[in-house]
GROMACS .gro file of C-alpha atoms in nm:
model
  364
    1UNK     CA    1  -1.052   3.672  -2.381
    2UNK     CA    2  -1.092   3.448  -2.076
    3UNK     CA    3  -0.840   3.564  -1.731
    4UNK     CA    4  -0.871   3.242  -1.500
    5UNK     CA    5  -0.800   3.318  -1.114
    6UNK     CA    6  -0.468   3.283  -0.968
    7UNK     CA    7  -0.609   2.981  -0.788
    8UNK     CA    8  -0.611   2.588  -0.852
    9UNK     CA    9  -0.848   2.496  -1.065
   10UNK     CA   10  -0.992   2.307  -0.791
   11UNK     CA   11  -1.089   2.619  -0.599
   12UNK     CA   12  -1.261   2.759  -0.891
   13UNK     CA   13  -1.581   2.719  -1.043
   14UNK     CA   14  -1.617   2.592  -1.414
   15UNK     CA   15  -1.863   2.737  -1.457
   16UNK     CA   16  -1.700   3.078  -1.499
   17UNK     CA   17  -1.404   2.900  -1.671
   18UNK     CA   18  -1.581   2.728  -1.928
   19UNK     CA   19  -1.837   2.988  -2.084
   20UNK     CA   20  -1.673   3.054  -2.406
   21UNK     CA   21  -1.445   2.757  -2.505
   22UNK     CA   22  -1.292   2.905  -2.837
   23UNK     CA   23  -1.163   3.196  -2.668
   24UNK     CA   24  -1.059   3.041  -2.305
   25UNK     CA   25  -0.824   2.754  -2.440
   26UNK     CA   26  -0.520   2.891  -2.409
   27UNK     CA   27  -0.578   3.033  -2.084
   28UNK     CA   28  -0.744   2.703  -1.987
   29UNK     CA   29  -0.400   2.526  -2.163
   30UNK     CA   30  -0.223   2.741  -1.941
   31UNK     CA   31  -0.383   2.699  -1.604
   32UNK     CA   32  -0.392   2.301  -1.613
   33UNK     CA   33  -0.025   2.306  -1.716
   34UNK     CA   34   0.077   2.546  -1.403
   35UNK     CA   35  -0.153   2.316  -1.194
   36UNK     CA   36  -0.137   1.945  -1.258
   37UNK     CA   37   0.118   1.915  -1.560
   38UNK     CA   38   0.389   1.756  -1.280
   39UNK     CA   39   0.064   1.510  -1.144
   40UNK     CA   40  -0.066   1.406  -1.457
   41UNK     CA   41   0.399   1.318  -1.598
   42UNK     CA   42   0.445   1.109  -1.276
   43UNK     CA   43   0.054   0.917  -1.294
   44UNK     CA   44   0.117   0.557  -1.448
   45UNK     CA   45  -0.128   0.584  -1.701
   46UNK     CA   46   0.009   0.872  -1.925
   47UNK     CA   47   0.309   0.735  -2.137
   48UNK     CA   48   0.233   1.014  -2.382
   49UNK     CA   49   0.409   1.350  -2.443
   50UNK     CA   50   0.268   1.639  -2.292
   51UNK     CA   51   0.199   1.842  -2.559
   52UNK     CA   52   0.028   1.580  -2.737
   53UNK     CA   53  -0.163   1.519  -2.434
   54UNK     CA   54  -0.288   1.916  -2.383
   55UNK     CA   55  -0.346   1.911  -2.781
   56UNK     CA   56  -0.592   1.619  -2.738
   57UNK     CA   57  -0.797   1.781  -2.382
   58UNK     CA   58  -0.806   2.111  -2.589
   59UNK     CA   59  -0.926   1.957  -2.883
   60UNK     CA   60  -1.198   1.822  -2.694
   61UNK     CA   61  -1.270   2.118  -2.484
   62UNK     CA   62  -1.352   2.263  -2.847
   63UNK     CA   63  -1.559   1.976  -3.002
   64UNK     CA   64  -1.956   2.029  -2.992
   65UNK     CA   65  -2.044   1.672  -3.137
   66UNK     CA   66  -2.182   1.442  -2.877
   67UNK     CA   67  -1.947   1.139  -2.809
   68UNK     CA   68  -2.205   0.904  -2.634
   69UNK     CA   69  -2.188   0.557  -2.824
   70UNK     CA   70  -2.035   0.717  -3.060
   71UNK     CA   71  -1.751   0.471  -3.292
   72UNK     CA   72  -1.414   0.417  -3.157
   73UNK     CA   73  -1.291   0.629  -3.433
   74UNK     CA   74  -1.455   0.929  -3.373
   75UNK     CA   75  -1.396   0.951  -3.005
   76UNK     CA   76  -1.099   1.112  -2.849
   77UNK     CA   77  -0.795   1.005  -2.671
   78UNK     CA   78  -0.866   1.221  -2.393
   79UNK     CA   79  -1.175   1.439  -2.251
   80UNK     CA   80  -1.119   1.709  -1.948
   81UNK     CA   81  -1.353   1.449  -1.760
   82UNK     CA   82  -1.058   1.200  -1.762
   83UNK     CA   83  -0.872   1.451  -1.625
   84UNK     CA   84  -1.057   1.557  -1.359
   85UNK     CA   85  -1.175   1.165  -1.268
   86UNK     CA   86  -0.737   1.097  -1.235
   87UNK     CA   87  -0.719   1.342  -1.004
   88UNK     CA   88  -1.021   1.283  -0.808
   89UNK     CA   89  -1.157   1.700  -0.826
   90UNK     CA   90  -1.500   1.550  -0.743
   91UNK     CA   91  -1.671   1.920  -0.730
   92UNK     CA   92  -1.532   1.968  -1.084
   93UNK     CA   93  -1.636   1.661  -1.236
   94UNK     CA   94  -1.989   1.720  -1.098
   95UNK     CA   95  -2.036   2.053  -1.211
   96UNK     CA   96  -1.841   1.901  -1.577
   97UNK     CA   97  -2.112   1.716  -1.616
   98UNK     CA   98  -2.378   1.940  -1.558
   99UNK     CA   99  -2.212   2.087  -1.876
  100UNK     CA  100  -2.186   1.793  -2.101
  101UNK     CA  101  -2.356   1.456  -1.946
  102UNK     CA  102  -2.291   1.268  -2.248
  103UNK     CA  103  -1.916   1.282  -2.142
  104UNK     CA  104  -1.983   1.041  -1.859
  105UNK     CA  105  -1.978   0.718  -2.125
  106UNK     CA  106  -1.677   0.867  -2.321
  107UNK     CA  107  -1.397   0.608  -2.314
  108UNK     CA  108  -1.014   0.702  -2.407
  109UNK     CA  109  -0.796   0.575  -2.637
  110UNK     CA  110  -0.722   0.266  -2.389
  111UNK     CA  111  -1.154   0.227  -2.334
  112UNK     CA  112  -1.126   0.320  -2.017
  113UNK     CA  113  -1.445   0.556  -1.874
  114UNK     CA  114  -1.387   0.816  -1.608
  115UNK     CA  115  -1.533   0.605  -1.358
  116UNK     CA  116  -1.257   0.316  -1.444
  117UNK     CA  117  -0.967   0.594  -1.428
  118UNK     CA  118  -1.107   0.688  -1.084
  119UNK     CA  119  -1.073   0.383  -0.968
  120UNK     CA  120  -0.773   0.305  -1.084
  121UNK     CA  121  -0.635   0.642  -0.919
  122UNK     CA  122  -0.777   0.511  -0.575
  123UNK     CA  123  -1.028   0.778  -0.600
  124UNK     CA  124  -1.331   0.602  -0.420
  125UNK     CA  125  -1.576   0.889  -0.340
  126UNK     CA  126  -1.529   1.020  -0.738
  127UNK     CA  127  -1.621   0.661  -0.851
  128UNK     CA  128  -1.887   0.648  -0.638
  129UNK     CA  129  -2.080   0.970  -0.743
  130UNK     CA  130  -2.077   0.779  -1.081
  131UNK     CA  131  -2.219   0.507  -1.008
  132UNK     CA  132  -2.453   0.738  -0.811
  133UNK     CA  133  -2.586   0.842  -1.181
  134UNK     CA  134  -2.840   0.550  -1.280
  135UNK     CA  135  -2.788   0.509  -1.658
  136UNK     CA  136  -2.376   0.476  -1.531
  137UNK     CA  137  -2.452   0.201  -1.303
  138UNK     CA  138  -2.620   0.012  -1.575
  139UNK     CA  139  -2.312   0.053  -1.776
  140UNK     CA  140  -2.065   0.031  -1.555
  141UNK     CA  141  -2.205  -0.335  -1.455
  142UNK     CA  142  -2.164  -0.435  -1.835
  143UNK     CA  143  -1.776  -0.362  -1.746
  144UNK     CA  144  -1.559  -0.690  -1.751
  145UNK     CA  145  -1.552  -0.758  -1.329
  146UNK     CA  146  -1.176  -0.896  -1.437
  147UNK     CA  147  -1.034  -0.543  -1.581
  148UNK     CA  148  -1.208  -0.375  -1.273
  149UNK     CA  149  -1.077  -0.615  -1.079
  150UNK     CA  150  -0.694  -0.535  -1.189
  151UNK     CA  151  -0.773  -0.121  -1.170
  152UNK     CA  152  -0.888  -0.144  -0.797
  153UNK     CA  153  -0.574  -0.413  -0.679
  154UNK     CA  154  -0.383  -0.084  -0.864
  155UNK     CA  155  -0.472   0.127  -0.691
  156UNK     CA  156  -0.277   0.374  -0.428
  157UNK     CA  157  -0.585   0.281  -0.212
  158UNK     CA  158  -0.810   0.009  -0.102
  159UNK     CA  159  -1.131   0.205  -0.091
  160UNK     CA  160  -1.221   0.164  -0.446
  161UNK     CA  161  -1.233  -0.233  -0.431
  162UNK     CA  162  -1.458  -0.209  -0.128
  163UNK     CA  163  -1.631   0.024  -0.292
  164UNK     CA  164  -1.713  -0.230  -0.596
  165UNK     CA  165  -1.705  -0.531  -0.389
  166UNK     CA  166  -2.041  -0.354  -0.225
  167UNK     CA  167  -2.160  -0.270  -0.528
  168UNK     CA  168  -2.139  -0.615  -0.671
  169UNK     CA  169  -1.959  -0.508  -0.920
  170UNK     CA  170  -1.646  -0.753  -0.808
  171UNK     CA  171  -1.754  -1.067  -0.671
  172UNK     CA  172  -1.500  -1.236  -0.422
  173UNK     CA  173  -1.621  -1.601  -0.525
  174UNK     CA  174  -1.581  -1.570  -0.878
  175UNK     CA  175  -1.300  -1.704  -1.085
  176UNK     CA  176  -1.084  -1.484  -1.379
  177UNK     CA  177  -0.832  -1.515  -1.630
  178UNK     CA  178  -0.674  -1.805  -1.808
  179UNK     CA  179  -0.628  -2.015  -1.451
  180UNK     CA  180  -0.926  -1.910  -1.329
  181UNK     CA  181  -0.792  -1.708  -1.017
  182UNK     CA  182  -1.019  -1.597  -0.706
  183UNK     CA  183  -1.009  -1.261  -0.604
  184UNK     CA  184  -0.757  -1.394  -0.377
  185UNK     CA  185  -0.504  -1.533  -0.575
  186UNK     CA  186  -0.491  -1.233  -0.824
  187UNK     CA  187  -0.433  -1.033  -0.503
  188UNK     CA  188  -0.143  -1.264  -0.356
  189UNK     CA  189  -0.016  -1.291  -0.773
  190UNK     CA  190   0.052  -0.882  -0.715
  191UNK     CA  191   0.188  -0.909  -0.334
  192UNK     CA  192  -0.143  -0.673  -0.285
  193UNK     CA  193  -0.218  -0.732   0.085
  194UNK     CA  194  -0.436  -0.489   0.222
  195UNK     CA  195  -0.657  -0.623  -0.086
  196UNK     CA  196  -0.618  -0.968   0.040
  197UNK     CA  197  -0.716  -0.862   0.389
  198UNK     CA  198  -1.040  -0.674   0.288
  199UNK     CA  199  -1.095  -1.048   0.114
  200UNK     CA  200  -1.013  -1.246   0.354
  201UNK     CA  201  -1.231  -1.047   0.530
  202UNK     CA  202  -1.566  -1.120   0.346
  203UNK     CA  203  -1.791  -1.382   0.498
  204UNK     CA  204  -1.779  -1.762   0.394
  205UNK     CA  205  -1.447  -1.685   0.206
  206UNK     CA  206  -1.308  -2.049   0.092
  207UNK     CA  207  -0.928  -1.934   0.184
  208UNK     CA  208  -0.838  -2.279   0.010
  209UNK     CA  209  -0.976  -2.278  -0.291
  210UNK     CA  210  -0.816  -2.399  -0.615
  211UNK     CA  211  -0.813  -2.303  -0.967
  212UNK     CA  212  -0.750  -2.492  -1.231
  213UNK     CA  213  -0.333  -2.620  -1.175
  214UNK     CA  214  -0.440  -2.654  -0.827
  215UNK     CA  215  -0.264  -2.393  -0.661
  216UNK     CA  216  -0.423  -2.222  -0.357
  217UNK     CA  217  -0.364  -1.916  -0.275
  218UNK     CA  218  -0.079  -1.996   0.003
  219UNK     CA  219   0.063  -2.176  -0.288
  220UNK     CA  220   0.104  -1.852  -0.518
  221UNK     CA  221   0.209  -1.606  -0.208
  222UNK     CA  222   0.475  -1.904  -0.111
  223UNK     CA  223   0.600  -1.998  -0.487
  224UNK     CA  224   0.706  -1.606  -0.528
  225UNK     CA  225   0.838  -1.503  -0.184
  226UNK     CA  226   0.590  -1.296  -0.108
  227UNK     CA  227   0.628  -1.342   0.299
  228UNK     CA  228   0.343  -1.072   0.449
  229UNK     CA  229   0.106  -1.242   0.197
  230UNK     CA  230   0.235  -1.556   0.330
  231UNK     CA  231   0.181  -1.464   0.668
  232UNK     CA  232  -0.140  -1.316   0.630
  233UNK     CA  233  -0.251  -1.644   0.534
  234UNK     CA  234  -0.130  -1.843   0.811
  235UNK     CA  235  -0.296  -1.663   1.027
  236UNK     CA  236  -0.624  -1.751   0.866
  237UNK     CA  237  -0.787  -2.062   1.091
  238UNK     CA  238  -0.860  -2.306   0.800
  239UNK     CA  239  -0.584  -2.250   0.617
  240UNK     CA  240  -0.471  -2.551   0.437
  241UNK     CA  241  -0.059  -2.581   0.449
  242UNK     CA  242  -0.045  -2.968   0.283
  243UNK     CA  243  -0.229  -2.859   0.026
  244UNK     CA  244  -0.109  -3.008  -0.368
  245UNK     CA  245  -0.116  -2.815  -0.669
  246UNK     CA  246  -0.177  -3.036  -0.954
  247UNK     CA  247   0.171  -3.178  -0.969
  248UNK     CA  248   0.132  -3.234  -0.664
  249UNK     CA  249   0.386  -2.986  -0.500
  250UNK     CA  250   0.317  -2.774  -0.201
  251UNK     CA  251   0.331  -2.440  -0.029
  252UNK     CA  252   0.651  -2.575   0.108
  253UNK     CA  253   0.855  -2.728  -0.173
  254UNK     CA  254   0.706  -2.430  -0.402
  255UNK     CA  255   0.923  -2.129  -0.185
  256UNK     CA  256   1.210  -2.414  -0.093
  257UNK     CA  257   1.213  -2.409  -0.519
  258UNK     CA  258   1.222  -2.056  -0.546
  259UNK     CA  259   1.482  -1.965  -0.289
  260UNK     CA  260   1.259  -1.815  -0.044
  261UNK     CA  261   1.431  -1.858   0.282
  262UNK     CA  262   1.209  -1.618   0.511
  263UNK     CA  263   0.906  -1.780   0.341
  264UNK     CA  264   1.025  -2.148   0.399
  265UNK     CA  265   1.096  -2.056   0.785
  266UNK     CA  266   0.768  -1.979   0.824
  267UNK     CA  267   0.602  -2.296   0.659
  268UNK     CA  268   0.869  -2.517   0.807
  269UNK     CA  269   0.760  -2.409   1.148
  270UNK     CA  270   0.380  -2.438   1.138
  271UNK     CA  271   0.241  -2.763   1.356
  272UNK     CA  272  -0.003  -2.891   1.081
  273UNK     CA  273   0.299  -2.976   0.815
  274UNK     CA  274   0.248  -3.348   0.755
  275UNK     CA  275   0.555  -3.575   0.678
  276UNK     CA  276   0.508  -3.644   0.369
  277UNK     CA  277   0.487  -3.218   0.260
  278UNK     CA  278   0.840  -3.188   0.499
  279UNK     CA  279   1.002  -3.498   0.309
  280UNK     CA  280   0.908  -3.347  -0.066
  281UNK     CA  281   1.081  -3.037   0.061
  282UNK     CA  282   1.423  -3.178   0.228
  283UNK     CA  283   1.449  -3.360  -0.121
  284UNK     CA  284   1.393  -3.035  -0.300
  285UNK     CA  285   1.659  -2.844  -0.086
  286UNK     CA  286   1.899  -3.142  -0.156
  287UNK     CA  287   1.879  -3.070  -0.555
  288UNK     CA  288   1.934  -2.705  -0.469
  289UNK     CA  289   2.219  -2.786  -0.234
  290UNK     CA  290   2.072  -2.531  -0.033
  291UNK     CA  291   2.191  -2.703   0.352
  292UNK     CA  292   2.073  -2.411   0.581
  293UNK     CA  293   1.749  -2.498   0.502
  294UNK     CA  294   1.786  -2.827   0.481
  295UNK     CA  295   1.940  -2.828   0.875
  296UNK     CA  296   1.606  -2.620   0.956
  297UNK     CA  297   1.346  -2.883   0.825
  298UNK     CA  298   1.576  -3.154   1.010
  299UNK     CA  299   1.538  -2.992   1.321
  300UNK     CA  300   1.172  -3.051   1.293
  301UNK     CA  301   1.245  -3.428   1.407
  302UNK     CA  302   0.961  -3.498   1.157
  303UNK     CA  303   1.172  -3.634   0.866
  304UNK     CA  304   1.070  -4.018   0.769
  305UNK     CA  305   1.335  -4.245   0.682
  306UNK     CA  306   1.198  -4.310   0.330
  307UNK     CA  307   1.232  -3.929   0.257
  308UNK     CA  308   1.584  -3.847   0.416
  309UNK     CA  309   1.744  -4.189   0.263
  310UNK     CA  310   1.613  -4.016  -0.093
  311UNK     CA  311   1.736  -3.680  -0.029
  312UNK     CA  312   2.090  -3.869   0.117
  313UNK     CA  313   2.134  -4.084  -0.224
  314UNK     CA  314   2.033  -3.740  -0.420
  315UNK     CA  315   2.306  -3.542  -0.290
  316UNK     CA  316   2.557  -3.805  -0.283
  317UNK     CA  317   2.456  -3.905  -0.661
  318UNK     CA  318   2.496  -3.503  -0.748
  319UNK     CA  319   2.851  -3.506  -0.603
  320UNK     CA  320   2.700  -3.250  -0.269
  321UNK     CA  321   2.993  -3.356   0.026
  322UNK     CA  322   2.862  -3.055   0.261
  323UNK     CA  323   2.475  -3.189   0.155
  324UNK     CA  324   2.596  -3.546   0.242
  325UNK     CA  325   2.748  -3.473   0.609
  326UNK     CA  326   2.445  -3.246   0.679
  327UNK     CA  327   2.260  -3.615   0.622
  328UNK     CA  328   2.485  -3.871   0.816
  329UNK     CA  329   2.198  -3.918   1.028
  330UNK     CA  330   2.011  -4.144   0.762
  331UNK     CA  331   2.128  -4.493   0.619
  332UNK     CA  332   2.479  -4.425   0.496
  333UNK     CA  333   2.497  -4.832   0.432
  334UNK     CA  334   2.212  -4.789   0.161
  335UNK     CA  335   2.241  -5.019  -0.053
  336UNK     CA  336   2.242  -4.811  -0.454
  337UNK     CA  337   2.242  -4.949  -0.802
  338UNK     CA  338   2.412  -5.336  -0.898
  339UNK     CA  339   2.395  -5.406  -0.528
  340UNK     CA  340   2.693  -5.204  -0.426
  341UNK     CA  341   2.687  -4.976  -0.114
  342UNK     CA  342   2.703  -4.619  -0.142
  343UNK     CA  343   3.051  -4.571  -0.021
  344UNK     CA  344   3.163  -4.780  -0.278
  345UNK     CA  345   2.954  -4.644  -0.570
  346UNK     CA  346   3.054  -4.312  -0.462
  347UNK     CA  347   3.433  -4.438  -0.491
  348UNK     CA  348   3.349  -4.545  -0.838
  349UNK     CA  349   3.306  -4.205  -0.928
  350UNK     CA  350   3.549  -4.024  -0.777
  351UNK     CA  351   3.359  -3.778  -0.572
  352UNK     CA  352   3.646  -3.735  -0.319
  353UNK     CA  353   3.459  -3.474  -0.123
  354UNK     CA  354   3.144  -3.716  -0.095
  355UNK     CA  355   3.361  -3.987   0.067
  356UNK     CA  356   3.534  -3.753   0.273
  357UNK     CA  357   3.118  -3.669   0.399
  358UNK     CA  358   3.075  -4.037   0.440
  359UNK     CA  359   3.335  -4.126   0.616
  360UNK     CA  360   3.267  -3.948   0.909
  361UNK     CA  361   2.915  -4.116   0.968
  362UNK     CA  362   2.971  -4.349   1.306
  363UNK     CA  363   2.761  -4.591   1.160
  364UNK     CA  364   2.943  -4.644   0.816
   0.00000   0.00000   0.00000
């Protein structure tokens, strides 16, 4: 029988754990419950029950056959390398795999390696000792860039996707998933950013580039709220606020759509908004009936006539009255549909508080 020290495993050498396996496992099952069993139920990647879990390390702790390229169906759901690469015991994991080396290319039952659950678990100097061993690094740059891509913008910490960005294993220029996303975009997509700044802070980043609907990545921060992304961007010196998307809406109109206010403060306010970006957004405001935000892009004093005559007939058309008298300063004598004027047309319908909003302009 096999006593392990009162000590955490990662004060103890495995060596002296692991020299008879058949008659150490439930010691072993023992000392990695009192240890890590609380790390390993609040980790994100373990959706499993416990005991299933400890059945399928000790059944692997047990197993002689050597797993490397072996078929998915004869390869566990879980080695002790796993383990060890989650909770980022680098010592251990070395000295693991001076044990068993083949364990190194073992995936789980989600084909993930140790190196991509390191990773994932923010564990940077781990990851890096294996991609330290050469056979590893060939593998590990066979990995889809995308998946590690989504581990490291997962992670608790940053390190990891500097860590691959140096090792070319994640290229900041190149484009994933169904939109083709930069780097960038998936970042501001997950409101990631410290990833974004380690990014933005690669040389020759295009900050403005496009994938395939168009959007930028100001577009994607702005469309979802996501105001430090947002901010990080403006602060960039080429960014590109009157940028289109491929239906040809903007940073601006996208956050006025989703209800952003803090977001649409911040666009509404920088210099380099043209006209024609501030008009497409009082309009959009007027169909949301939203009027604090439509007094803040007013008070720009950058509103053309042809845009706040639209928005005016929009909200009277949609029945708006506190829209409308946030809008008396445009043509309130427009003339709308048959030739009639808009106070009349407005009577027509019956939208008493529209009139009542009209009716105030001095120059009806």
């Amino acid at each position: 029988d096999c006593l392990l020290p009162e000590r955490r495993l990662g004060e103890v050498p495995l060596r002296d754990i692991f020299k008879d396996f058949d008659n150490a496992a439930a010691a072993l099952e023992a000392h990695l419950r009192a240890s890590y069993s609380d790390d390993l139920r609040t980790h994100p990647y373990f959706k499993v029950d416990p005991t299933q879990l400890w059945g399928e390390v000790l059944d692997d702790l047990v197993e002689s056959k050597p797993y490397h390229r072996s078929p998915p169906s004869e390869r566990r759901l879980f080695t002790i390398l796993h383990l060890l690469a989650i909770l980022g015991l680098e010592a251990e994991a070395r000295i693991w795999l001076s044990i068993s080396p083949p364990h190194t290319f073992l995936k789980d039952g989600r084909g993930n390696t140790p190196f991509q659950l390191a990773v994932s678990a923010g564990h940077a100097n781990l990851a890096s000792f294996f991609l330290e061993i050469p056979e590893f690094r060939v593998e590990a740059g066979e990995l889809p860039p995308e998946s590690l891509l989504d581990l490291s913008l997962a992670a608790s910490s940053m390190e990891p996707l500097s860590l691959l960005i140096s090792q070319d294993l994640i290229d900041p220029t190149l484009r994933y998933g169904s939109q083709h996303d930069t780097p960038l975009m998936i970042a501001c997509r997950k409101s990631n950013v410290p990833a974004a700044r380690i990014l933005l802070s690669r040389p020759n980043l295009a900050v403005n580039e496009r994938n395939d609907v168009g959007e930028t990545a100001l577009m994607i921060a702005a469309s979802r709220g996501y105001l430090e992304a947002v901010e990080l961007l403006l602060s960039q010196e080429n960014i590109d606020v009157n940028a289109r998307s491929a239906n040809s809406a903007s940073a601006l109109s996208m956050s006025v759509k989703g209800g952003h206010e803090k977001v649409v403060n911040l666009l509404v306010d920088e210099p380099t908004l043209d006209q024609e970006h501030l008009g497409k957004a009082l309009i959009a405001a007027t169909e949301a009936n939203w009027t604090t935000v439509i007094r803040k892009i007013l008070k720009t004093g950058r509103i053309a006539e042809l845009s706040g005559n639209a928005a005016l007939l929009n909200a009277a058309t949609h029945g708006q009255g506190k829209t409308v008298e946030a809008l008396l300063g445009f043509d309130v004598n427009m003339t709308v549909e048959k030739g009639e004027r808009l106070l009349n047309s407005t009577i027509q319908r019956g939208d008493i508080g529209v009139v009542q909003a009209l009716v105030k302009a001095e120059a009806l």
